[in-house]
Coordinates of C-alpha atoms and ligand atoms in Angstrom, one line a residue:
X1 CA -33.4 7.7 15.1
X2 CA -32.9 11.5 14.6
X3 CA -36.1 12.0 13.2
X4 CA -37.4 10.0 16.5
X5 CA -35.2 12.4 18.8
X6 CA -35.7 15.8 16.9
X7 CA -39.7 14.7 17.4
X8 CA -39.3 14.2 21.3
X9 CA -37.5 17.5 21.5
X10 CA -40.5 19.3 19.8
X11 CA -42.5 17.9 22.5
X12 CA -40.6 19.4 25.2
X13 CA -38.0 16.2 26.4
X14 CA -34.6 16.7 27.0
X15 CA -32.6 14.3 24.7
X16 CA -29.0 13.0 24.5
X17 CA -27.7 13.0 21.0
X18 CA -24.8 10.4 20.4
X19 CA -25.9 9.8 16.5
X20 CA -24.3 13.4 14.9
X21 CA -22.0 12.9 12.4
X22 CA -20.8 16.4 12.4
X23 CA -18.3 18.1 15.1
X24 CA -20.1 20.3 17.6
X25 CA -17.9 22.8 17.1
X26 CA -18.8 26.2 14.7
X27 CA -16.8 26.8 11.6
X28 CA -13.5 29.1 12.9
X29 CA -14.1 32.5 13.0
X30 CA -11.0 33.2 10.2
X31 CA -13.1 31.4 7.4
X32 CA -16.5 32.6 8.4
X33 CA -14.9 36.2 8.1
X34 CA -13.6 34.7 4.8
X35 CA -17.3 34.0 3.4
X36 CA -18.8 36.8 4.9
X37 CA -15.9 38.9 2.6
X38 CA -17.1 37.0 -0.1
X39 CA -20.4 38.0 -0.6
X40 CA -19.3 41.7 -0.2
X41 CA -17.2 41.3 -2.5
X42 CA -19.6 39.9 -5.2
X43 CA -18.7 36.0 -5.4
X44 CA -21.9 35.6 -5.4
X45 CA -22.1 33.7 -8.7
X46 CA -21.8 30.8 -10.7
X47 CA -18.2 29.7 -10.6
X48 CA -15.7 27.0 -13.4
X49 CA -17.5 23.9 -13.4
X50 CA -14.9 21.9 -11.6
X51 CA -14.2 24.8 -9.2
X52 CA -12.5 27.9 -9.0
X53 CA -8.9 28.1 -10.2
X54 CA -7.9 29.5 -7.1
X55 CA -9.3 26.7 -5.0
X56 CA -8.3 24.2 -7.1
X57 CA -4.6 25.5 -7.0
X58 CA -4.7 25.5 -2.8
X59 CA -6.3 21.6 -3.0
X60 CA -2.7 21.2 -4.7
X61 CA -0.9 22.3 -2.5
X62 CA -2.3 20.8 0.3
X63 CA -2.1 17.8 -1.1
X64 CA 1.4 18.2 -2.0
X65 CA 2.6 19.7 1.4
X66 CA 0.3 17.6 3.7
X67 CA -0.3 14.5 1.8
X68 CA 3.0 14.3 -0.1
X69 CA 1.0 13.7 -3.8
X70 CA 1.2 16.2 -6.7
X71 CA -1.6 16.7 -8.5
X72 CA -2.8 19.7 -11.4
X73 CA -5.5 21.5 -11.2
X74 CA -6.9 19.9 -13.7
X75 CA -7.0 16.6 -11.7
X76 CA -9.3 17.8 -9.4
X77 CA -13.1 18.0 -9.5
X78 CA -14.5 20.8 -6.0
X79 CA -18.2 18.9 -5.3
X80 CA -21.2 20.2 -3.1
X81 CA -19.4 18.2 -0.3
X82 CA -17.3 14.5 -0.7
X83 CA -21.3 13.3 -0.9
X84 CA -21.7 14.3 -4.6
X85 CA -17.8 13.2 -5.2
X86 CA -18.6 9.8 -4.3
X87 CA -21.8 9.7 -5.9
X88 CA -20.4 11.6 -9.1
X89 CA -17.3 8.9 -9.2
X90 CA -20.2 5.9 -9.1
X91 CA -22.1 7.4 -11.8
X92 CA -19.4 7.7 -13.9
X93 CA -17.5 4.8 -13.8
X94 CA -19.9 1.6 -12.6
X95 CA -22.9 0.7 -14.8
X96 CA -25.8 -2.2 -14.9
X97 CA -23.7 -5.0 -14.4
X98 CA -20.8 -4.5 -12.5
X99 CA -20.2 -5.3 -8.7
X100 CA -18.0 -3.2 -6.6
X101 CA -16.7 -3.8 -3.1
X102 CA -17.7 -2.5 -0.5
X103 CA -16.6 -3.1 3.2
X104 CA -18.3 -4.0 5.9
X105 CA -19.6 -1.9 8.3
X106 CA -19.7 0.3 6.0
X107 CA -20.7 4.4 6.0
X108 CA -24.7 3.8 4.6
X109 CA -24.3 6.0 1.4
X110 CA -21.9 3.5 -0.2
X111 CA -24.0 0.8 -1.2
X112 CA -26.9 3.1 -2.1
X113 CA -24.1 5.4 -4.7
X114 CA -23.3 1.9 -6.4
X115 CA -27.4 0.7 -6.7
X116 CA -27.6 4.4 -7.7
X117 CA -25.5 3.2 -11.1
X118 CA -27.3 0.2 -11.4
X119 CA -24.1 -1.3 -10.3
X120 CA -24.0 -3.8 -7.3
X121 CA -22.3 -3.8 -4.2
X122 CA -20.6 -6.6 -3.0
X123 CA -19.9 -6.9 0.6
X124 CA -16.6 -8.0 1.9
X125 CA -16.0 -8.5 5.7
X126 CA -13.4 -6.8 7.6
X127 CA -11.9 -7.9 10.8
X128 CA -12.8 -6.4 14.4
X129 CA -9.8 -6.6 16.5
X130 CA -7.7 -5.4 13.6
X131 CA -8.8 -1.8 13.2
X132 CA -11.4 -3.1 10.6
X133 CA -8.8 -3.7 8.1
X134 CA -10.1 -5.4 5.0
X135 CA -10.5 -9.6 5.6
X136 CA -8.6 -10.5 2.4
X137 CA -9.7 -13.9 2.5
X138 CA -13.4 -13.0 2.3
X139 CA -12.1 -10.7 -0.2
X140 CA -10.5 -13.3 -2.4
X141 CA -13.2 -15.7 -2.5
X142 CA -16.2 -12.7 -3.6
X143 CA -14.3 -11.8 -6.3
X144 CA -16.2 -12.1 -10.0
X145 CA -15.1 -11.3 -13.4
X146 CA -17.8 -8.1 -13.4
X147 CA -16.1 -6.3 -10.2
X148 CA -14.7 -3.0 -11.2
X149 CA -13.5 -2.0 -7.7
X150 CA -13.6 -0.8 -4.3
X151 CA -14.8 2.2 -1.9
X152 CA -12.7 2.3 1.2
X153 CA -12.9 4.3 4.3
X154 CA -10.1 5.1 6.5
X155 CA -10.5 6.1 9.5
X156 CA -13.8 5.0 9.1
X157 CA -17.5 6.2 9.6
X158 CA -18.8 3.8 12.0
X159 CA -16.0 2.1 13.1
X160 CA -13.2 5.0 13.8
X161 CA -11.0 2.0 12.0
X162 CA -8.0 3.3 10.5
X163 CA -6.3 0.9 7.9
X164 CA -2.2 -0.1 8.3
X165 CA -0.2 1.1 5.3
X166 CA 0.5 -2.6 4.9
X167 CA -3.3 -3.5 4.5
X168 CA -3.7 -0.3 2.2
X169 CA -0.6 -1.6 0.1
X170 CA -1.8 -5.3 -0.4
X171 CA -4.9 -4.2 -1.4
X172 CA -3.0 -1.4 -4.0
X173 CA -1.6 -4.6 -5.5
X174 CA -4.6 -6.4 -5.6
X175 CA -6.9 -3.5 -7.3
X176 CA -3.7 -3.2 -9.9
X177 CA -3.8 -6.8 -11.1
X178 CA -7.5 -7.1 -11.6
X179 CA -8.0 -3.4 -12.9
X180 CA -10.0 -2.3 -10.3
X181 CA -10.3 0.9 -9.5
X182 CA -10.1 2.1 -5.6
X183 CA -12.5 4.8 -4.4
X184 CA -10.3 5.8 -1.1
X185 CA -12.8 8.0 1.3
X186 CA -10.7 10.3 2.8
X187 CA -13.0 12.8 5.1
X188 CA -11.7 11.8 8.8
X189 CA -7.9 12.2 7.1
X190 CA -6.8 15.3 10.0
X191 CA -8.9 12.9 12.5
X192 CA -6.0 10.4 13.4
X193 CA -5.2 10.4 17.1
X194 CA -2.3 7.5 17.3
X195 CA 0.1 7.8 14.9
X196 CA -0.3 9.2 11.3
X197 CA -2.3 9.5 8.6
X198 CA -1.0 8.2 5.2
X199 CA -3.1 8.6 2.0
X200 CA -3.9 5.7 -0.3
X201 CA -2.2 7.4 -3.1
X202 CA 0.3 8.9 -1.7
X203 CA 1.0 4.8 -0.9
X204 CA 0.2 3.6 -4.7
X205 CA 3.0 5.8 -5.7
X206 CA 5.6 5.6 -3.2
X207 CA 5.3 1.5 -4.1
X208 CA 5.5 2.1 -7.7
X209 CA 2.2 0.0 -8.0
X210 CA 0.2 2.4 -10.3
X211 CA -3.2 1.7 -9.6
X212 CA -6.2 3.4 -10.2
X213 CA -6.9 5.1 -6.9
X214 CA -9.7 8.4 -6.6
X215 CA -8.7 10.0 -3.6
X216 CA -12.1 11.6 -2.1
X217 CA -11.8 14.7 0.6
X218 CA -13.7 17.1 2.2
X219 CA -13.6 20.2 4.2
X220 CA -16.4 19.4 6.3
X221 CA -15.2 17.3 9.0
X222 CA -11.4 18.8 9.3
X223 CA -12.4 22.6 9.8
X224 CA -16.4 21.9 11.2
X225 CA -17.7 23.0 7.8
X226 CA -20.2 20.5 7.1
X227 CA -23.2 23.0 5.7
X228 CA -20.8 25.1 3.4
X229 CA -21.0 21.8 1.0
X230 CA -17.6 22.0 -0.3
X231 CA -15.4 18.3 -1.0
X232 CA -13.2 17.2 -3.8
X233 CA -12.2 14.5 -5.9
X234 CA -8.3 14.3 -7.2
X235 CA -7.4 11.6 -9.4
X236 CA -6.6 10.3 -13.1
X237 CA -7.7 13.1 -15.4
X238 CA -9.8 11.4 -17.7
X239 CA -12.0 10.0 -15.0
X240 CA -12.4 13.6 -13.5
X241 CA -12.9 15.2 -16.4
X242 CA -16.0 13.0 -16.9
X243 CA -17.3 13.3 -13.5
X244 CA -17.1 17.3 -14.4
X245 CA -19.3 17.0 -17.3
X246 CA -21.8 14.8 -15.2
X247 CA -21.3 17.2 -12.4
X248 CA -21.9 20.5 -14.7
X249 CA -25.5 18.7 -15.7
X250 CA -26.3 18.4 -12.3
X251 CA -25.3 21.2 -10.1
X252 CA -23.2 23.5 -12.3
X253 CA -20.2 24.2 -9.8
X254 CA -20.0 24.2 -6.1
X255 CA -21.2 26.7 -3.8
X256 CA -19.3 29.9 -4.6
X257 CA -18.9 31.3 -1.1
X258 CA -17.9 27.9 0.6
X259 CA -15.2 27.8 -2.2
X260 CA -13.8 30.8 -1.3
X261 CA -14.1 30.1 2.5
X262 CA -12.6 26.9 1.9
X263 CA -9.3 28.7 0.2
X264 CA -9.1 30.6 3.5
X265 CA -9.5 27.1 5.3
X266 CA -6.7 25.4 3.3
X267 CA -4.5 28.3 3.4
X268 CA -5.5 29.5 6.3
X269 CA -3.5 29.3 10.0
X270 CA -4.2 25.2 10.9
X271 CA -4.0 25.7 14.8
X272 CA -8.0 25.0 14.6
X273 CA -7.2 22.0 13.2
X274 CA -4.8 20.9 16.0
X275 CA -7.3 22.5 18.8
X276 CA -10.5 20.2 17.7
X277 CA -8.5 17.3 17.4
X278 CA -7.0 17.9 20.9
X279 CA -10.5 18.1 22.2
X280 CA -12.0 15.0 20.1
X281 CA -9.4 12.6 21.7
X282 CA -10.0 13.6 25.0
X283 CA -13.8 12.9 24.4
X284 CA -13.1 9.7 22.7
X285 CA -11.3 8.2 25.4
X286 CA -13.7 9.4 28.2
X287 CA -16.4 7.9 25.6
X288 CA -14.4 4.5 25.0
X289 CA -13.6 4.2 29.2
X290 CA -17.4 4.7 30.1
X291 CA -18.5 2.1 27.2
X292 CA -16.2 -0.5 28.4
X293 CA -17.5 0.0 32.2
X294 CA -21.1 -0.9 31.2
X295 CA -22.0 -3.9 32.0
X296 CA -21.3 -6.8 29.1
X297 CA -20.1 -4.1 26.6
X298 CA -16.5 -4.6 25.1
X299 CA -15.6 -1.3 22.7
X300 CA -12.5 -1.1 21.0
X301 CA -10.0 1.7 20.9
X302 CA -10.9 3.7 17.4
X303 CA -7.8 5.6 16.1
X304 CA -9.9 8.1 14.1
X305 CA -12.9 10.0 13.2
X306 CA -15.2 10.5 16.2
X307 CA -17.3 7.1 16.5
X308 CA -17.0 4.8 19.2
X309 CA -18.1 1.8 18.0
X310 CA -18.9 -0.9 21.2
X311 CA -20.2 -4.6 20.5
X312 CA -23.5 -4.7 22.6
X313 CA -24.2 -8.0 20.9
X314 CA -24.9 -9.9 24.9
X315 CA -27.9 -8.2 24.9
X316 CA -29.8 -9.8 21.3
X317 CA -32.5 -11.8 22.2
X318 CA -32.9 -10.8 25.8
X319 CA -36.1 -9.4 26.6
X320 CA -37.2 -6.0 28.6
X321 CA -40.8 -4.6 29.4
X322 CA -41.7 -8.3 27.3
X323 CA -39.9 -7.3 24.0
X324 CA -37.4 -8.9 22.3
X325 CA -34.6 -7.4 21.5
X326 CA -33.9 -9.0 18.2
X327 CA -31.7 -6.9 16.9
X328 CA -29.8 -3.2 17.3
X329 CA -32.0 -1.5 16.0
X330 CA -34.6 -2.7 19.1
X331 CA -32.0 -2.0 21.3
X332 CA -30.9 1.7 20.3
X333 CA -35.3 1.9 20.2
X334 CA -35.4 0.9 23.5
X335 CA -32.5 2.8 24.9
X336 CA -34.4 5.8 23.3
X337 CA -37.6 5.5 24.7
X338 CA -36.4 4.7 27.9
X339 CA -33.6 7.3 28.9
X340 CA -33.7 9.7 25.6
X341 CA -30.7 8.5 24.5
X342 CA -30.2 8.4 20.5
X343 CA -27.6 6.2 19.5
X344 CA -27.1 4.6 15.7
X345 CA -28.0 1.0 15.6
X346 CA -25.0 -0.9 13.8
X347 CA -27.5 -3.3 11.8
X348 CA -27.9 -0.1 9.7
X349 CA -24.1 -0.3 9.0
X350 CA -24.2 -3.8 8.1
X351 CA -22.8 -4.8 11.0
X352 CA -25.0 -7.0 14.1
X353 CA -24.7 -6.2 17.5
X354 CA -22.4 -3.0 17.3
X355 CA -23.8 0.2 18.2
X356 CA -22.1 3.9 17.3
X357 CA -22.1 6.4 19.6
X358 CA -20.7 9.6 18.5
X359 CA -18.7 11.8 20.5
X360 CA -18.9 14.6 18.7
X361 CA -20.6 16.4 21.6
X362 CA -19.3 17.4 25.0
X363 CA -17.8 15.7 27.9
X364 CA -20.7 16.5 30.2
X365 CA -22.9 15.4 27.7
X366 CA -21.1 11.7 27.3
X367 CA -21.1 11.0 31.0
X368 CA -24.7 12.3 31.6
X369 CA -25.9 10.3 28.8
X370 CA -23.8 7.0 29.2
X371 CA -25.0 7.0 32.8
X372 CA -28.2 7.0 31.3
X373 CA -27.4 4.1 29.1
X374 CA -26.2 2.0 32.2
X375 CA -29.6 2.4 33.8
X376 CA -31.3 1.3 30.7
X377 CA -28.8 -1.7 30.3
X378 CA -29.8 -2.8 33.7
X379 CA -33.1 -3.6 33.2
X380 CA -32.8 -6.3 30.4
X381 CA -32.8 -9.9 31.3
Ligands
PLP1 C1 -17.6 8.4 5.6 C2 -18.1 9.7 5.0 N1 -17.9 10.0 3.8 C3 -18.3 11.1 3.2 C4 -19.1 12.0 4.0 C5 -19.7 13.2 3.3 O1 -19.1 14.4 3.7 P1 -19.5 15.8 3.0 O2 -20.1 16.6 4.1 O3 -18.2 16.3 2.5 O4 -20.5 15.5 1.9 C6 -19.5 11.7 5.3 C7 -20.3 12.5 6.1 O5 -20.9 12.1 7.1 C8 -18.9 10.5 5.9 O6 -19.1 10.1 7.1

């Protein structure tokens, strides 16, 4: 769909973009300044394999003074973004023959890291009307002898789901008894907008359960640093210690001048922080209050991230201009071509008749375009 819509821009239309999965916002001024320095300054070269000391030391005590979990240095693995995390954790602990869980809608790189290891994914349903918490049930009667474990992502990318600590904790105990290990995807952590955020570790440990839990996080979502590539893994040493070695094959080390912007972004003043997450809830409930006005749409409140996620499931199988709209990728198509509106078709998530909207763009921008929706919407029968 971007493809589609950075086409129709070459040729002149003007298009409404609800599919970015970045924030609109630039990087704040105080860490560009930081990189900028950086390169002056000559850090311009290769860095330690798993990341500069000094970087490594501020994930600590981050994770220490915001999450509440101590960690060493040593624990943690810096990554060109969460992306090669995740896809460095698969590759080193799933191989041909093992399953792993994964949850349903899910972000689309999941099941492709776990194929990636010649591993196989396994999906497990999770239930709408409960933030997209994990369906147990379903859970319970997937499980085989060959599952290793689970990736889980909360809040969510495309549901804005964010999981209870009760949901987190049965699933903790779960994991422990049948070894599993738990990938817990933890990008849209500073995205919470009702209530708090509490890390799956930070859980496994208060509860004494001792599981195997990789905590996966990334500085491109919190401080609008998506193209400085710079995420990190923290976790049982052994395990990151052989993600390093597979990650010092592939890449060598993380960008050096991200990881020194990103010690100005950990360490830095956090009021940016606070000030984009002000601004992403007011979006998302403009976003969410316009959705639920169209006509036959229902979306549910998401408590993170910045996805709106609506069910536009009354419209499969109608017709428009003769076409069937079979699925949501038909719809978002048709929406597209008719009112240049880009929107992520949910089928692509695993999940039928939900479409995401992000509202990582401005308020203007969200009423213009979901006017524009409605228009489309009313022409289907
Ligand atoms: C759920 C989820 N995990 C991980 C990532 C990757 O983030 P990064 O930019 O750190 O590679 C994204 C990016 O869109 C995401 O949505």
């Amino acid at each position: 769909m971007a493809t589609v819509a950075a086409n129709m821009r070459d040729e002149g239309i003007d298009v409404i973009n609800f599919s970015v999965g970045e924030p609109d916002f630039n990087t704040p001024s105080h860490i560009i300044r930081a990189g900028k320095k950086a390169m002056d300054q000559g850090y311009t070269k290769y860095t330690a394999g798993p990341g500069m000391i000094e970087l490594r030391n501020a994930i600590c005590d981050k994770l220490l003074n915001e999450n509440g979990i101590k960690f060493e240095p040593d624990d943690i693995l810096v990554s060109n973004g969460e992306k090669q995390s995740l896809y460095t954790a698969c590759q080193a602990l799933f191989e041909k023959g093992d399953s792993v869980f994964v949850c349903t809608p899910y972000w689309v790189s999941f099941p492709e890291f776990i194929k990636l290891a010649d591993a196989k994914p396994i999906y497990v349903n999770t239930i709408s009307h409960q933030n997209y918490e994990l369906d147990f049930d379903d859970l319970l009667d997937k499980v085989q002898d060959n599952v290793r474990g689970i990736i889980i992502n909360s809040p969510s990318n495309p549901t804005g789901g964010v999981w209870s600590k009760e949901a987190i904790i049965k699933l903790l105990k779960i994991a422990k008894n049948r070894n599993w290990v738990i990938i817990s995807d933890e990008c849209y952590e500073r995205l919470v907008y009702d209530g708090g955020f509490i890390s799956t570790e930070k859980l496994n440990r208060d509860y004494g359960i001792n599981a195997m839990v990789l905590t996966c996080m990334s500085l491109s979502k919190t401080y609008a640093m998506t193209g400085w590539r710079i995420g990190y893994t923290a976790g049982p040493r052994q395990i990151i210690k052989a993600m390093s070695k597979l990650q010092g094959q592939a890449t060598s080390c993380a960008n050096s001048i991200g990881q020194m912007a990103g010690i100005k972004a950990l360490r830095g003043n956090q009021d940016c922080v606070e000030e984009m997450k002000k601004e992403f809830k007011k979006r998302r409930n403009l976003m969410v209050s316009l959705l639920n006005k169209l006509p036959g749409i229902s979306c549910a409140m998401p408590q993170g991230a910045f996805y709106a996620f609506p069910d536009f499931s009354v419209y499969l199988n109608k017709s428009v201009e003769g076409k069937l709209l079979k699925d949501t990728f038909d719809i978002s198509e048709y929406i597209l071509q008719t009112v240049n509106v880009v929107t992520v078709p949910g089928d692509g998530f695993g999940s039928k008749g939900h479409i995401r909207f992000s509202y990582a763009t401005s308020p203007d921008t969200i009423e213009k375009g979901i006017e524009q929706v409605k228009f489309a919407l009313e022409n289907i029968i």
